[in-house]
Coordinates of C-alpha atoms and ligand atoms in Angstrom, one line a residue:
M501 CA 0.2 0.2 -0.1
T502 CA 1.5 3.7 -1.0
R503 CA 1.7 5.8 1.6
L504 CA -0.6 8.4 2.3
T505 CA -0.2 12.1 3.3
L506 CA -3.2 13.0 5.9
E507 CA -2.2 16.4 6.3
Q508 CA -5.6 18.6 5.9
A509 CA -7.5 15.6 4.5
P510 CA -11.1 15.4 5.5
V511 CA -11.3 12.9 8.2
L512 CA -14.3 10.9 9.8
V513 CA -15.1 10.5 13.3
V514 CA -17.4 7.5 14.0
G515 CA -18.9 7.6 17.3
A516 CA -19.3 10.8 19.0
G517 CA -19.0 10.0 22.7
I518 CA -16.3 11.1 25.2
M519 CA -13.7 10.1 22.6
G520 CA -15.0 10.8 19.5
A521 CA -15.9 14.0 20.2
G522 CA -12.3 14.4 21.9
I523 CA -10.9 13.2 18.4
A524 CA -12.8 15.4 16.3
Q525 CA -11.4 18.4 18.2
V526 CA -7.7 17.8 18.0
A527 CA -8.3 16.9 14.2
A528 CA -10.2 19.8 13.2
Q529 CA -7.6 22.0 15.4
A530 CA -5.5 20.8 13.6
G531 CA -6.8 22.1 10.0
H532 CA -8.6 18.9 9.1
P533 CA -12.3 19.3 8.2
V534 CA -14.1 16.5 10.1
F535 CA -17.3 14.6 9.7
L536 CA -18.8 13.5 12.6
F537 CA -21.5 10.7 12.9
D538 CA -22.8 8.8 15.6
A539 CA -25.7 6.0 15.4
R540 CA -27.7 7.8 17.9
A541 CA -29.7 10.4 16.2
G542 CA -28.6 13.5 17.6
A543 CA -25.3 12.1 19.5
A544 CA -23.2 14.1 16.7
A545 CA -25.4 17.6 16.8
E546 CA -24.8 17.1 20.9
A547 CA -21.1 16.6 20.6
K548 CA -20.7 20.0 18.4
S549 CA -22.7 21.8 20.5
K550 CA -20.9 20.8 23.7
L551 CA -17.4 21.1 21.4
L552 CA -18.4 24.6 20.6
A553 CA -18.6 25.4 24.8
T554 CA -15.5 24.3 25.6
L555 CA -14.1 26.2 22.7
Q556 CA -15.6 29.2 24.1
S557 CA -14.0 28.3 27.8
L558 CA -10.8 28.2 25.7
V559 CA -11.0 31.4 24.4
A560 CA -12.1 32.6 27.5
K561 CA -9.2 31.5 29.3
G562 CA -7.1 33.3 26.8
R563 CA -6.0 29.9 25.7
L564 CA -7.5 29.9 22.1
S565 CA -7.9 33.1 19.9
D566 CA -11.7 33.8 18.8
Q567 CA -10.5 33.1 15.3
A568 CA -8.8 29.8 16.1
A569 CA -11.8 28.7 17.8
Q570 CA -14.3 29.7 15.1
D571 CA -12.2 28.1 12.1
C572 CA -12.0 24.4 14.7
A573 CA -15.9 24.8 15.4
A574 CA -16.5 25.5 11.0
K575 CA -14.4 22.8 10.5
V576 CA -16.6 19.9 12.3
E577 CA -19.9 18.7 10.4
P578 CA -22.2 16.6 12.3
I579 CA -23.9 14.1 9.5
S580 CA -26.6 11.8 10.1
E581 CA -25.5 9.4 7.3
L582 CA -22.1 7.8 6.9
A583 CA -22.3 8.2 2.8
Q584 CA -22.1 11.5 3.4
A585 CA -18.7 11.2 4.2
S586 CA -17.8 8.9 1.6
G587 CA -14.9 10.8 0.2
V588 CA -12.4 10.5 3.0
Q589 CA -8.8 9.0 3.4
L590 CA -9.3 8.5 6.8
A591 CA -11.9 7.1 9.3
I592 CA -11.3 6.9 12.6
E593 CA -13.7 4.9 15.2
A594 CA -14.5 5.5 18.7
I595 CA -17.9 3.8 19.2
V596 CA -19.1 0.9 22.0
E597 CA -16.2 -1.2 23.0
N598 CA -17.6 -4.3 21.2
L599 CA -16.2 -6.9 18.7
D600 CA -19.6 -7.7 16.7
A601 CA -20.2 -3.9 16.3
K602 CA -16.9 -2.5 15.2
Q603 CA -16.6 -5.2 12.7
S604 CA -19.6 -4.3 11.2
L605 CA -18.9 -0.5 11.1
M606 CA -15.3 -1.9 9.8
R607 CA -17.3 -3.9 6.9
S608 CA -19.7 -0.8 5.9
L609 CA -16.8 1.7 5.6
E610 CA -14.8 -0.8 3.6
S611 CA -17.7 -0.8 1.0
L612 CA -18.2 3.2 1.0
L613 CA -14.8 4.6 1.3
P614 CA -11.9 4.7 -1.1
A615 CA -10.0 1.4 -1.7
E616 CA -7.0 3.5 -0.3
A617 CA -8.4 4.7 3.2
I618 CA -6.9 4.2 6.5
L619 CA -9.8 2.4 8.9
A620 CA -8.7 3.2 12.3
T621 CA -9.9 1.9 15.6
N622 CA -9.7 3.8 19.0
T623 CA -10.5 0.6 20.8
S624 CA -8.8 0.2 24.0
S625 CA -8.6 -3.5 24.3
I626 CA -9.8 -5.2 21.4
S627 CA -7.4 -7.4 19.1
V628 CA -6.7 -5.0 15.9
T629 CA -6.4 -8.4 13.9
A630 CA -9.9 -9.2 15.1
I631 CA -11.6 -6.1 14.0
A632 CA -9.6 -6.3 10.3
S633 CA -10.7 -10.0 9.9
G634 CA -13.2 -10.6 7.7
L635 CA -12.6 -7.4 5.7
Q636 CA -11.2 -7.2 1.6
H637 CA -8.2 -5.5 2.7
P638 CA -7.5 -6.0 6.4
E639 CA -3.8 -4.2 6.0
R640 CA -5.6 -1.1 6.2
V641 CA -6.8 -1.0 9.4
V642 CA -4.8 0.2 12.8
G643 CA -5.3 1.2 16.2
M644 CA -5.1 4.8 16.9
H645 CA -5.1 4.5 20.8
F646 CA -6.0 8.1 22.2
F647 CA -5.8 8.6 26.0
N648 CA -9.1 10.5 28.1
P649 CA -9.4 13.6 27.6
V650 CA -8.1 13.4 23.8
P651 CA -7.1 16.9 23.6
L652 CA -4.6 17.0 26.8
M653 CA -3.2 13.5 26.8
K654 CA -0.2 13.4 24.5
L655 CA 0.1 9.7 24.2
V656 CA -1.3 7.8 20.8
E657 CA -0.8 4.0 20.7
V658 CA 0.0 3.0 17.0
V659 CA -1.3 -0.5 17.0
S660 CA -0.8 -2.9 13.9
G661 CA -2.8 -6.0 13.8
L662 CA -1.1 -9.3 12.1
Q663 CA -2.3 -7.6 8.7
T664 CA -1.5 -3.8 9.1
D665 CA 0.5 -2.6 5.9
R666 CA 3.5 -0.8 8.1
S667 CA 3.0 2.3 5.5
V668 CA -0.7 2.5 7.4
A669 CA 0.9 2.3 10.4
E670 CA 3.8 4.9 9.8
T671 CA 0.6 7.2 8.1
I672 CA -0.9 7.5 11.5
F673 CA 2.1 8.0 13.3
A674 CA 3.4 10.6 11.1
L675 CA -0.1 12.1 11.7
S676 CA -0.6 12.1 15.1
Q677 CA 2.8 14.0 15.5
H678 CA 1.3 16.6 13.1
W679 CA -1.7 16.9 15.7
G680 CA 1.0 17.5 18.3
K681 CA 0.7 14.0 20.0
V682 CA 3.2 11.5 20.8
P683 CA 2.9 8.4 18.8
V684 CA 4.3 5.2 20.2
Y685 CA 4.3 1.6 17.8
A686 CA 2.4 -1.3 19.5
K687 CA 1.9 -4.5 18.4
S688 CA -1.8 -5.9 19.0
T689 CA -1.5 -8.0 22.2
P690 CA -4.1 -7.4 25.2
G691 CA -3.6 -4.2 27.0
F692 CA -1.2 -2.7 24.0
I693 CA 1.2 -0.9 25.9
V694 CA -0.1 1.1 28.7
N695 CA -2.8 -1.1 29.9
R696 CA -0.6 -4.2 30.0
I697 CA 2.3 -2.5 31.6
A698 CA 0.1 -0.7 33.8
R699 CA -1.2 -3.9 35.6
P700 CA 0.9 -4.2 38.6
Y701 CA 0.6 -0.8 39.9
Y702 CA -3.0 -1.6 40.9
A703 CA -2.3 -5.5 41.3
E704 CA 0.3 -5.4 44.0
T705 CA -1.8 -2.8 46.3
L706 CA -4.4 -4.9 45.9
A707 CA -2.5 -8.0 47.1
L708 CA -1.1 -6.2 50.0
L709 CA -4.7 -5.1 50.9
Q710 CA -5.5 -8.5 50.7
E711 CA -2.9 -9.7 53.2
Q712 CA -3.8 -6.9 55.6
A713 CA 0.0 -5.4 54.7
A714 CA -1.3 -2.2 55.3
E715 CA -4.3 0.5 55.0
P716 CA -4.8 2.1 51.6
A717 CA -3.8 5.4 52.7
V718 CA -0.5 4.4 53.6
L719 CA 0.0 2.6 50.6
D720 CA -1.1 5.5 48.5
A721 CA 1.3 7.4 50.3
C722 CA 4.4 5.3 49.9
L723 CA 3.8 5.9 46.0
Q724 CA 3.4 9.3 46.0
A725 CA 6.4 9.3 47.9
A726 CA 8.1 7.5 44.8
G727 CA 7.1 10.0 42.7
F728 CA 3.5 9.1 41.3
R729 CA 1.0 11.6 41.3
M730 CA -1.7 9.4 42.8
G731 CA -1.6 6.4 44.8
P732 CA -2.9 3.3 43.2
C733 CA -6.1 3.4 45.8
E734 CA -6.8 6.9 45.1
L735 CA -6.7 6.5 41.2
M736 CA -8.8 3.0 41.1
D737 CA -11.1 5.6 42.7
L738 CA -11.5 8.0 40.5
I739 CA -10.8 5.6 37.2
G740 CA -14.1 3.5 38.8
H741 CA -13.5 0.4 40.1
D742 CA -15.8 -1.3 37.8
T743 CA -13.9 0.4 34.6
N744 CA -10.3 -0.7 36.2
F745 CA -11.6 -4.5 37.2
A746 CA -12.9 -4.6 33.9
V747 CA -9.6 -3.7 32.3
T748 CA -7.5 -6.2 34.4
Q749 CA -9.8 -9.2 33.5
S750 CA -10.1 -8.9 30.2
V751 CA -5.9 -8.5 30.2
Y752 CA -6.1 -11.7 32.0
E753 CA -8.8 -13.6 30.2
A754 CA -7.0 -12.6 26.7
N755 CA -3.8 -13.7 28.2
F756 CA -5.9 -17.2 28.5
F757 CA -5.9 -17.1 32.2
D758 CA -2.3 -16.3 33.1
K759 CA -2.1 -15.7 36.8
R760 CA 0.8 -13.0 36.2
Y761 CA -2.6 -10.6 35.4
V762 CA -5.3 -12.4 37.8
P763 CA -8.2 -10.2 39.2
S764 CA -8.3 -9.0 42.4
L765 CA -11.0 -10.5 44.9
V766 CA -10.3 -7.1 46.8
Q767 CA -11.6 -5.4 44.1
R768 CA -13.8 -7.9 42.8
E769 CA -16.1 -7.4 46.6
L770 CA -15.8 -3.4 46.0
V771 CA -17.4 -3.9 42.5
A772 CA -20.0 -6.2 43.9
G773 CA -21.1 -4.1 46.8
G774 CA -21.5 -1.2 44.4
L775 CA -18.7 0.8 46.0
L776 CA -17.0 1.9 42.7
G777 CA -15.1 5.1 44.0
R778 CA -15.5 8.8 43.0
K779 CA -18.4 8.3 41.1
T780 CA -20.4 6.6 44.0
S781 CA -18.6 8.9 46.8
H782 CA -17.1 5.3 48.2
G783 CA -14.6 3.3 47.1
F784 CA -11.3 2.7 49.3
Y785 CA -12.5 6.2 50.6
R786 CA -15.6 8.5 51.2
Y787 CA -16.1 11.1 49.0
P788 CA -16.0 14.1 49.5
R789 CA -12.6 13.7 51.4
A790 CA -11.7 14.8 54.6
A791 CA -8.4 17.0 54.7
H792 CA -5.6 14.7 56.0
S793 CA -3.0 15.5 58.0
N794 CA -0.8 12.7 58.1
S795 CA -1.5 10.6 55.2
S796 CA -0.2 7.4 56.2
G797 CA -2.0 7.2 58.8
S798 CA 0.6 6.1 61.2
A799 CA 2.3 7.0 64.2
A800 CA 5.7 7.7 63.3
A801 CA 8.5 7.5 65.5
T802 CA 10.1 10.8 66.2
D803 CA 12.3 9.7 69.3
T804 CA 16.2 10.3 68.7
P805 CA 17.9 7.0 68.3
F806 CA 20.0 5.3 71.6
P807 CA 23.6 6.1 70.8
P808 CA 25.3 3.4 69.5
T809 CA 28.8 2.4 69.7
R810 CA 29.6 1.8 66.0
V811 CA 27.5 2.4 63.2
S812 CA 28.4 1.5 59.2
V813 CA 27.0 2.1 55.8
H814 CA 27.1 -0.6 53.5
G815 CA 26.9 -0.4 49.9
N816 CA 28.0 1.3 46.6
D817 CA 24.8 2.5 44.9
P818 CA 23.1 5.7 44.8
I819 CA 20.9 4.8 47.5
A820 CA 23.9 3.9 49.9
N821 CA 25.4 7.3 49.1
D822 CA 22.5 9.4 49.8
L823 CA 22.0 7.2 53.7
A824 CA 25.6 8.0 53.7
T825 CA 25.2 11.5 53.0
R826 CA 22.0 12.1 55.3
L827 CA 23.9 10.6 57.8
S828 CA 26.4 13.3 58.2
A829 CA 24.7 15.7 57.6
R830 CA 21.7 15.2 60.2
W831 CA 23.4 13.0 63.0
G832 CA 26.5 14.1 64.8
G833 CA 28.5 10.8 65.3
V834 CA 31.4 9.0 63.0
F835 CA 30.6 6.4 60.8
E836 CA 32.3 3.7 58.2
R837 CA 31.3 3.6 54.9
I838 CA 31.9 -0.8 53.8
L839 CA 31.6 -0.1 50.2
A840 CA 32.4 -3.6 49.1
S841 CA 29.4 -5.1 50.9
D842 CA 26.7 -7.5 49.7
W843 CA 23.8 -5.6 50.9
C844 CA 22.7 -1.9 50.9
G845 CA 21.7 0.1 54.5
I846 CA 23.2 0.7 57.9
E847 CA 24.6 -1.6 60.2
I848 CA 24.0 0.1 63.7
D849 CA 26.1 -2.2 66.4
T850 CA 25.0 -5.6 65.1
A851 CA 21.4 -4.4 64.3
R852 CA 20.6 -4.0 60.6
L853 CA 18.3 -1.5 58.6
M854 CA 18.4 -2.8 55.1
L855 CA 17.2 -1.6 51.6
S856 CA 14.5 -4.5 50.5
D857 CA 15.8 -6.8 48.6
G858 CA 12.5 -8.5 48.3
R859 CA 13.3 -10.9 51.3
C860 CA 11.0 -10.5 54.1
A861 CA 13.1 -9.0 57.1
S862 CA 12.3 -12.2 59.0
D863 CA 13.7 -14.6 56.3
I864 CA 16.7 -12.4 56.4
A865 CA 17.2 -12.5 60.5
A866 CA 16.4 -16.5 60.2
Q867 CA 19.2 -16.8 58.3
R868 CA 21.2 -14.5 60.7
R869 CA 20.3 -16.6 63.3
R870 CA 21.6 -19.8 61.9
Q871 CA 24.9 -18.0 61.4
Q872 CA 25.0 -17.2 65.2
A873 CA 24.3 -12.9 64.5
S874 CA 22.0 -10.9 65.2
A875 CA 18.3 -11.2 64.6
D876 CA 17.8 -7.5 64.7
I877 CA 16.5 -6.9 61.1
A878 CA 14.4 -3.9 59.4
V879 CA 14.1 -3.7 55.9
F880 CA 13.0 -0.3 54.0
D881 CA 11.8 0.5 50.8
R882 CA 13.3 2.1 47.7
F883 CA 13.2 5.2 47.7
D884 CA 14.6 8.1 44.9
P885 CA 17.6 9.7 46.7
A886 CA 16.5 13.5 44.2
L887 CA 12.6 13.5 45.7
A888 CA 13.9 12.6 48.8
S889 CA 16.1 15.5 48.9
L890 CA 13.5 17.8 47.3
A891 CA 11.2 17.2 49.7
N892 CA 13.4 17.3 53.0
Q893 CA 13.6 21.1 51.2
T894 CA 10.0 21.7 50.6
P895 CA 7.1 21.3 52.7
S896 CA 4.6 18.8 51.9
A897 CA 0.7 19.5 52.7
T898 CA 0.2 15.7 52.7
T899 CA 2.9 14.6 55.1
T900 CA 4.7 15.6 58.4
P901 CA 6.7 18.6 56.5
G902 CA 9.5 17.8 54.7
R903 CA 9.1 14.1 54.8
L904 CA 8.8 11.4 52.3
S905 CA 6.5 8.0 53.7
L906 CA 9.2 5.2 53.9
A907 CA 7.7 1.8 54.3
Y908 CA 9.5 -0.4 56.5
A909 CA 9.1 -4.0 58.0
C910 CA 10.9 -5.5 61.2
A911 CA 11.7 -9.2 61.6
E912 CA 9.6 -11.4 63.6
G913 CA 11.6 -11.8 66.8
A914 CA 13.3 -8.7 66.7
S915 CA 14.3 -7.2 70.0
D916 CA 11.8 -4.6 71.2
H917 CA 14.7 -2.2 71.5
W918 CA 15.1 -2.5 67.7
Q919 CA 11.6 -2.6 66.9
H920 CA 11.6 1.2 68.8
E921 CA 14.8 2.4 67.0
A922 CA 14.5 1.1 63.6
P923 CA 12.1 3.6 62.5
S924 CA 13.9 6.1 65.0
W925 CA 16.6 6.1 62.3
L926 CA 14.9 6.8 59.7
N927 CA 13.0 9.5 60.9
L928 CA 16.4 10.9 61.8
L929 CA 17.2 10.1 58.3
G930 CA 14.4 12.3 57.0
F931 CA 11.6 10.3 56.4
E932 CA 8.4 9.6 57.5
P933 CA 8.6 5.9 58.5
V934 CA 5.5 3.6 58.1
R935 CA 5.5 0.5 59.1
L936 CA 4.0 -2.7 56.9
T937 CA 3.5 -5.9 58.0
D938 CA 7.0 -7.7 57.0
V939 CA 6.1 -9.0 53.6
P940 CA 8.8 -9.2 50.5
G941 CA 9.7 -6.4 48.7
L942 CA 7.2 -3.8 50.8
I943 CA 5.3 -1.5 48.6
V944 CA 7.4 0.5 46.0
T945 CA 10.3 -2.1 45.6
R946 CA 7.7 -5.0 44.4
T947 CA 5.7 -2.2 42.5
L948 CA 8.8 -1.0 40.7
A949 CA 10.4 -4.4 39.9
M950 CA 6.7 -5.4 38.8
L951 CA 6.2 -2.7 36.5
I952 CA 9.9 -2.8 35.1
N953 CA 9.0 -7.2 34.5
E954 CA 6.1 -6.1 33.0
A955 CA 8.0 -3.8 30.5
A956 CA 10.8 -6.0 30.0
D957 CA 7.7 -9.0 28.6
A958 CA 6.0 -6.5 26.6
V959 CA 9.7 -5.5 25.0
N960 CA 10.7 -9.4 24.7
Q961 CA 7.2 -10.0 22.9
G962 CA 7.7 -7.4 20.3
V963 CA 4.9 -4.8 21.7
C964 CA 7.1 -2.1 21.9
S965 CA 10.2 -0.9 22.0
P966 CA 11.9 0.2 25.7
E967 CA 11.9 3.8 24.2
G968 CA 7.8 3.3 23.1
A969 CA 7.4 1.8 26.7
D970 CA 8.9 4.6 28.8
A971 CA 7.1 7.4 26.9
A972 CA 3.9 5.5 26.9
M973 CA 3.6 5.0 30.8
K974 CA 5.0 9.0 31.3
L975 CA 2.7 10.1 28.9
G976 CA -0.4 7.7 29.0
V977 CA -0.6 7.6 32.6
N978 CA 1.8 10.0 33.9
Y979 CA 4.5 8.0 35.8
P980 CA 7.2 10.3 37.1
G981 CA 9.9 7.7 35.2
G982 CA 10.1 5.1 32.5
P983 CA 10.3 1.5 33.6
F984 CA 13.7 1.5 31.3
E985 CA 14.3 4.8 33.0
W986 CA 14.1 2.8 36.4
L987 CA 16.3 0.2 35.2
A988 CA 19.2 2.2 34.1
N989 CA 19.3 3.4 37.8
W990 CA 18.9 -0.1 39.3
S991 CA 20.4 -3.4 37.5
A992 CA 18.5 -6.4 36.0
Q993 CA 20.4 -8.7 38.4
A994 CA 18.6 -6.7 41.3
V995 CA 15.5 -6.9 40.2
S996 CA 15.2 -10.5 39.1
D997 CA 16.4 -11.0 42.2
I998 CA 13.2 -9.1 43.7
L999 CA 11.0 -11.0 41.6
I1000 CA 12.7 -14.3 42.5
A1001 CA 12.3 -13.5 46.3
L1002 CA 8.7 -12.7 46.1
D1003 CA 8.2 -16.0 43.6
A1004 CA 10.0 -17.9 46.7
V1005 CA 7.3 -16.5 49.1
Y1006 CA 4.1 -16.6 47.0
G1007 CA 5.0 -19.3 44.5
G1008 CA 3.2 -19.9 41.3
E1009 CA 3.0 -17.8 38.2
R1010 CA 2.6 -14.2 39.1
Y1011 CA 6.4 -13.3 39.6
R1012 CA 8.4 -15.6 36.7
V1013 CA 11.1 -13.3 35.8
S1014 CA 10.7 -11.9 32.0
P1015 CA 13.6 -13.7 29.8
W1016 CA 14.0 -10.2 28.6
L1017 CA 15.4 -9.2 32.1
R1018 CA 17.1 -12.6 32.5
R1019 CA 19.2 -11.8 29.3
R1020 CA 20.3 -8.1 30.4
A1021 CA 21.0 -9.6 34.2
S1022 CA 23.1 -11.6 32.6
S1023 CA 25.0 -9.2 30.5
E1024 CA 25.5 -7.0 33.3
I1025 CA 28.1 -9.9 34.6
R1026 CA 31.3 -8.6 33.1
Ligands
LIG1481 P1 -18.9 6.7 24.7 O1 -19.8 5.6 25.7 O2 -18.7 7.8 25.4 O3 -19.1 6.9 23.3 C1 -19.4 5.8 22.1 C2 -20.5 6.2 21.0 O4 -20.7 5.4 20.1 C3 -21.8 6.7 21.7 O5 -22.1 8.0 21.5 C4 -22.6 5.5 21.0 O6 -24.0 6.3 20.6 C5 -21.7 5.7 19.9 N1 -22.4 4.5 18.9 C6 -22.7 3.1 19.4 N2 -22.4 2.2 18.4 C7 -21.8 2.8 17.1 C8 -22.0 2.4 16.0 N3 -22.6 1.2 15.5 N4 -21.7 3.5 14.7 C9 -22.1 4.5 15.2 N5 -21.9 5.1 16.8 C10 -22.2 4.3 17.5 O7 -17.4 5.9 24.5 P2 -16.2 6.4 24.6 O8 -15.5 6.2 26.1 O9 -16.0 7.7 23.6 O10 -15.4 4.9 24.1 C11 -15.5 5.0 22.6 C12 -14.3 3.8 22.1 O11 -12.7 4.7 22.8 C13 -14.4 2.3 22.9 O12 -14.1 1.8 21.9 C14 -13.5 2.6 23.7 O13 -12.8 1.4 24.5 C15 -12.5 3.5 23.4 N6 -11.7 4.6 24.5 C16 -12.5 5.1 25.9 C17 -11.6 5.7 26.9 C18 -12.0 6.0 27.8 O14 -11.5 6.6 28.6 N7 -13.2 6.5 27.6 C19 -10.0 5.7 26.1 C20 -9.3 5.2 25.3 C21 -10.4 4.2 24.5

């Protein structure tokens, strides 16, 4: 198929709901005449009225000139028959998320539009290959997956089905750029990029809630401290548990019930009970939410640690270096640096405050007991040194001013003294310590490791490139970084070890290491 140039060409948008209306606006603002069609009589005209109101409010806020608003509005033409758009070279469907409806629409469009016209689908979960199936020219069907709200969200996943012609995907890629979007290529697989890689962000928190590791506000505070704009619980409340559960279920089923994606009983109960989140005023939280002074809800230790005899900082990575800097700045005593150590953290006399490597504190303590060493072990969660330093300089409305929530856990059988001292040391270092039950990988460590693993698997299966995955997660769901960017500051071996440690506790398929990550870990050994 020859490559089309679609700049300024008329476009047909089918489905004038939330997404179709947004797509029509973006296309018109980029200069295309847009035909807008909806099966429900009057819906396209209603969408145009709403668009006029949106454009007027943009003009009132000074974000759009009056002329640009008028030009945009004039370009959108609601139509009552698809045949009125019979000459267009590009149709984008944003109708109901149903395979039969989409296939039937594609057949109608194929018989109506020129032979070289591109048929794009905004489906968020249906196989592009399946939507194209049965057409005379399936090679011209491509996914053009926008994110809501379309005018604001930069990401477009350009999704190729098995038969999609490369030049068709390239044309849509170039067109998305022309529309001011950031396109990334994706292969038609369940969840494409964003909806697939994001699953562990919800799943790990839901799993921890199920095993009573902490309250929703605690887990939310820890992940926000790691840079995520919203914690998973408040995000699921915003998305709606019905929608979020349906996406998880569809990814799970589409992967032939791969246990890696198994949905959560906690979320199913919320859906069954009609506690859908903000839209029902009740999900994990009640809405409107009361102002929360201490979002973690945990009583942080504020005592000064008992003066130790000997302190040493172990490890030689950015977190160990940051701990040493914090200790120098916040504690008057002398300490040793042990760079060539097989763990990261601080040894205080014989007790150890260790960065989570995926193992439970109790398992590390048991191993130490076998070596006749102290079982006073606590593990703390992964943190971003740059964010933590910034927080210490900036008072925050949600945490103790200037402190980021940091999860920790103490080993079963640790002395009462150490159970009191461990949070006091984290407090001294400038964190707000929040205690979880002794779960492997705490919350941030296991969530980041699982997001990286899922992204690695997506790359391994040719769904996207590492750069595409990073762009998709940052632009599609506002992650503070991309999974491969996190990996660049970590190590594939360390991430694999965390997953292996999680697998040792839980068993099953959920934490199996991606072959891509295994290969990367092998390549790190010099
Ligand atoms: P919506 O319910 O707001 O709008 C769908 C519109 O399509 C309705 O106006 C309906 O009358 C119309 N319609 C249904 N069947 C039709 C047909 N056969 N022909 C013409 N019009 C028809 O839905 P939405 O949220 O805009 O979603 C539309 C598509 O975009 C779905 O495939 C959805 O999965 C996808 N999507 C949605 C989001 C989101 O956040 N809402 C994000 C990305 C992708």
